PDB file of C-alpha atoms in Angstrom:
ATOM      1  CA  MET H   1      34.813  -2.866  68.125  1.00 68.00           C
ATOM      2  CA  SER H   2      32.891  -4.738  65.506  1.00 89.00           C
ATOM      3  CA  TYR H   3      29.210  -3.841  65.503  1.00 91.00           C
ATOM      4  CA  ALA H   4      26.906  -5.986  63.382  1.00 91.00           C
ATOM      5  CA  LEU H   5      23.237  -6.211  62.567  1.00 90.00           C
ATOM      6  CA  ARG H   6      21.658  -9.505  63.580  1.00 89.00           C
ATOM      7  CA  HIS H   7      20.001 -11.765  61.027  1.00 87.00           C
ATOM      8  CA  ASN H   8      16.458 -11.170  62.310  1.00 90.00           C
ATOM      9  CA  ALA H   9      17.046  -7.392  62.211  1.00 90.00           C
ATOM     10  CA  PHE H  10      18.165  -7.758  58.599  1.00 90.00           C
ATOM     11  CA  ALA H  11      14.896  -9.548  57.771  1.00 90.00           C
ATOM     12  CA  CYS H  12      13.003  -6.583  59.247  1.00 92.00           C
ATOM     13  CA  LEU H  13      15.210  -4.185  57.310  1.00 92.00           C
ATOM     14  CA  LYS H  14      14.350  -5.967  54.057  1.00 91.00           C
ATOM     15  CA  ALA H  15      10.640  -5.449  54.744  1.00 91.00           C
ATOM     16  CA  GLN H  16      11.262  -1.808  55.691  1.00 92.00           C
ATOM     17  CA  THR H  17      12.644  -1.060  52.208  1.00 92.00           C
ATOM     18  CA  ASN H  18       9.018  -1.189  51.056  1.00 92.00           C
ATOM     19  CA  LEU H  19       7.496   0.890  53.885  1.00 92.00           C
ATOM     20  CA  SER H  20       7.445   4.548  54.857  1.00 94.00           C
ATOM     21  CA  GLY H  21       8.062   5.109  58.553  1.00 95.00           C
ATOM     22  CA  HIS H  22      10.465   5.352  61.500  1.00 96.00           C
ATOM     23  CA  PHE H  23      12.356   2.250  62.601  1.00 96.00           C
ATOM     24  CA  THR H  24      14.962   1.517  65.265  1.00 95.00           C
ATOM     25  CA  HIS H  25      17.752  -1.037  64.925  1.00 94.00           C
ATOM     26  CA  ILE H  26      20.261  -2.128  67.548  1.00 93.00           C
ATOM     27  CA  LEU H  27      23.717  -3.166  66.381  1.00 93.00           C
ATOM     28  CA  ARG H  28      25.741  -5.345  68.745  1.00 93.00           C
ATOM     29  CA  ASP H  29      29.389  -6.105  69.260  1.00 91.00           C
ATOM     30  CA  GLU H  30      29.381  -9.779  70.244  1.00 86.00           C
ATOM     31  CA  SER H  31      32.941  -9.646  71.611  1.00 89.00           C
ATOM     32  CA  ASN H  32      32.135  -7.270  74.473  1.00 91.00           C
ATOM     33  CA  GLY H  33      28.335  -6.907  74.485  1.00 88.00           C
ATOM     34  CA  ALA H  34      28.390  -3.232  73.476  1.00 91.00           C
ATOM     35  CA  ARG H  35      25.349  -1.895  71.641  1.00 93.00           C
ATOM     36  CA  THR H  36      24.531   1.120  69.541  1.00 93.00           C
ATOM     37  CA  LYS H  37      21.168   2.337  68.289  1.00 94.00           C
ATOM     38  CA  ALA H  38      20.331   3.486  64.783  1.00 94.00           C
ATOM     39  CA  THR H  39      17.098   5.199  63.799  1.00 95.00           C
ATOM     40  CA  LEU H  40      15.932   4.918  60.209  1.00 96.00           C
ATOM     41  CA  GLN H  41      13.363   7.119  58.550  1.00 96.00           C
ATOM     42  CA  THR H  42      12.177   5.633  55.271  1.00 96.00           C
ATOM     43  CA  GLU H  43      10.059   7.258  52.627  1.00 96.00           C
ATOM     44  CA  ILE H  44       8.825   5.422  49.559  1.00 95.00           C
ATOM     45  CA  TYR H  45       8.328   7.413  46.371  1.00 92.00           C
ATOM     46  CA  LEU H  46       7.459   5.570  43.168  1.00 90.00           C
ATOM     47  CA  ASP H  47       9.950   2.690  43.051  1.00 92.00           C
ATOM     48  CA  GLN H  48      12.617   4.193  45.325  1.00 94.00           C
ATOM     49  CA  VAL H  49      13.172   4.352  49.059  1.00 94.00           C
ATOM     50  CA  ASN H  50      14.866   7.354  50.631  1.00 95.00           C
ATOM     51  CA  VAL H  51      16.513   6.307  53.904  1.00 95.00           C
ATOM     52  CA  LYS H  52      17.722   8.777  56.525  1.00 96.00           C
ATOM     53  CA  ILE H  53      19.965   7.131  59.137  1.00 95.00           C
ATOM     54  CA  ARG H  54      20.558   8.750  62.520  1.00 94.00           C
ATOM     55  CA  MET H  55      23.200   7.214  64.729  1.00 92.00           C
ATOM     56  CA  GLY H  56      24.786   9.133  67.560  1.00 87.00           C
ATOM     57  CA  SER H  57      25.441  12.637  66.279  1.00 87.00           C
ATOM     58  CA  THR H  58      25.538  11.607  62.616  1.00 89.00           C
ATOM     59  CA  VAL H  59      22.859  11.794  59.948  1.00 91.00           C
ATOM     60  CA  ASN H  60      23.333   9.996  56.631  1.00 92.00           C
ATOM     61  CA  SER H  61      20.969   9.380  53.752  1.00 92.00           C
ATOM     62  CA  LEU H  62      20.643   6.942  50.876  1.00 92.00           C
ATOM     63  CA  THR H  63      18.256   6.644  47.951  1.00 94.00           C
ATOM     64  CA  LEU H  64      17.894   3.099  46.642  1.00 94.00           C
ATOM     65  CA  PRO H  65      15.424   0.893  44.761  1.00 93.00           C
ATOM     66  CA  ALA H  66      12.458  -0.005  46.974  1.00 91.00           C
ATOM     67  CA  ASN H  67      11.620  -3.576  48.029  1.00 89.00           C
ATOM     68  CA  ASN H  68      14.979  -4.926  46.921  1.00 89.00           C
ATOM     69  CA  ILE H  69      17.286  -7.369  48.748  1.00 91.00           C
ATOM     70  CA  ALA H  70      20.359  -5.552  47.389  1.00 92.00           C
ATOM     71  CA  SER H  71      19.050  -2.296  48.876  1.00 92.00           C
ATOM     72  CA  ALA H  72      18.583  -3.969  52.265  1.00 93.00           C
ATOM     73  CA  ARG H  73      22.165  -5.279  52.091  1.00 92.00           C
ATOM     74  CA  LYS H  74      23.462  -1.803  51.197  1.00 93.00           C
ATOM     75  CA  ILE H  75      21.581  -0.229  54.121  1.00 94.00           C
ATOM     76  CA  ALA H  76      22.861  -2.921  56.509  1.00 93.00           C
ATOM     77  CA  ALA H  77      26.441  -2.390  55.309  1.00 92.00           C
ATOM     78  CA  HIS H  78      25.975   1.361  55.715  1.00 92.00           C
ATOM     79  CA  LEU H  79      24.665   0.920  59.281  1.00 93.00           C
ATOM     80  CA  GLU H  80      27.606  -1.304  60.209  1.00 92.00           C
ATOM     81  CA  ALA H  81      30.128   1.065  58.614  1.00 91.00           C
ATOM     82  CA  ILE H  82      28.713   4.036  60.551  1.00 91.00           C
ATOM     83  CA  ALA H  83      28.696   2.088  63.830  1.00 91.00           C
ATOM     84  CA  ASN H  84      32.256   0.846  63.313  1.00 90.00           C
ATOM     85  CA  GLY H  85      33.581   4.221  62.152  1.00 86.00           C
ATOM     86  CA  THR H  86      34.601   2.959  58.714  1.00 85.00           C
ATOM     87  CA  LEU H  87      32.153   4.869  56.522  1.00 78.00           C
ATOM     88  CA  ASP H  88      33.945   6.449  53.590  1.00 68.00           C
ATOM     89  CA  THR H  89      32.668   9.930  52.889  1.00 56.00           C
ATOM     90  CA  ALA H  90      33.155  11.940  49.749  1.00 47.00           C
ATOM     91  CA  ASP H  91      35.763  14.662  49.904  1.00 44.00           C
ATOM     92  CA  ILE H  92      34.032  17.881  48.972  1.00 42.00           C
ATOM     93  CA  PRO H  93      36.407  20.390  47.391  1.00 46.00           C
ATOM     94  CA  ALA H  94      36.684  23.809  48.971  1.00 45.00           C
ATOM     95  CA  THR H  95      34.231  26.446  47.726  1.00 44.00           C
ATOM     96  CA  GLU H  96      37.033  28.421  46.097  1.00 47.00           C
ATOM     97  CA  HIS H  97      37.907  25.444  43.896  1.00 46.00           C
ATOM     98  CA  LEU H  98      34.272  24.952  42.892  1.00 44.00           C
ATOM     99  CA  LEU H  99      33.941  28.608  41.948  1.00 47.00           C
ATOM    100  CA  ALA H 100      37.230  28.585  40.037  1.00 47.00           C
ATOM    101  CA  ASP H 101      36.154  25.503  38.074  1.00 48.00           C
ATOM    102  CA  ALA H 102      32.840  27.146  37.211  1.00 47.00           C
ATOM    103  CA  ALA H 103      34.482  30.302  35.836  1.00 46.00           C
TER     104      ALA H 103
END
């Protein structure tokens, strides 16, 4: 599958990087008509936007510059990566390793 955000949804997303609120986006796979829904919660603080993305059973968050085209592109790429199952996540070391490093 190859889910993508449509151009008009991206235009809305760009505006949403300067607003606090809850927004819904639908990503579509044009090859088979499949759809998936993403819910974004945005919160503006000073010159940054904190974005919480809920899609399926996943919750991801980003903090980016507010009202910025590059931020909108990053959010769109993040949405598509989550929908397509290609999101790279950080490997968190086991607690024992963290404690050993701290000692």
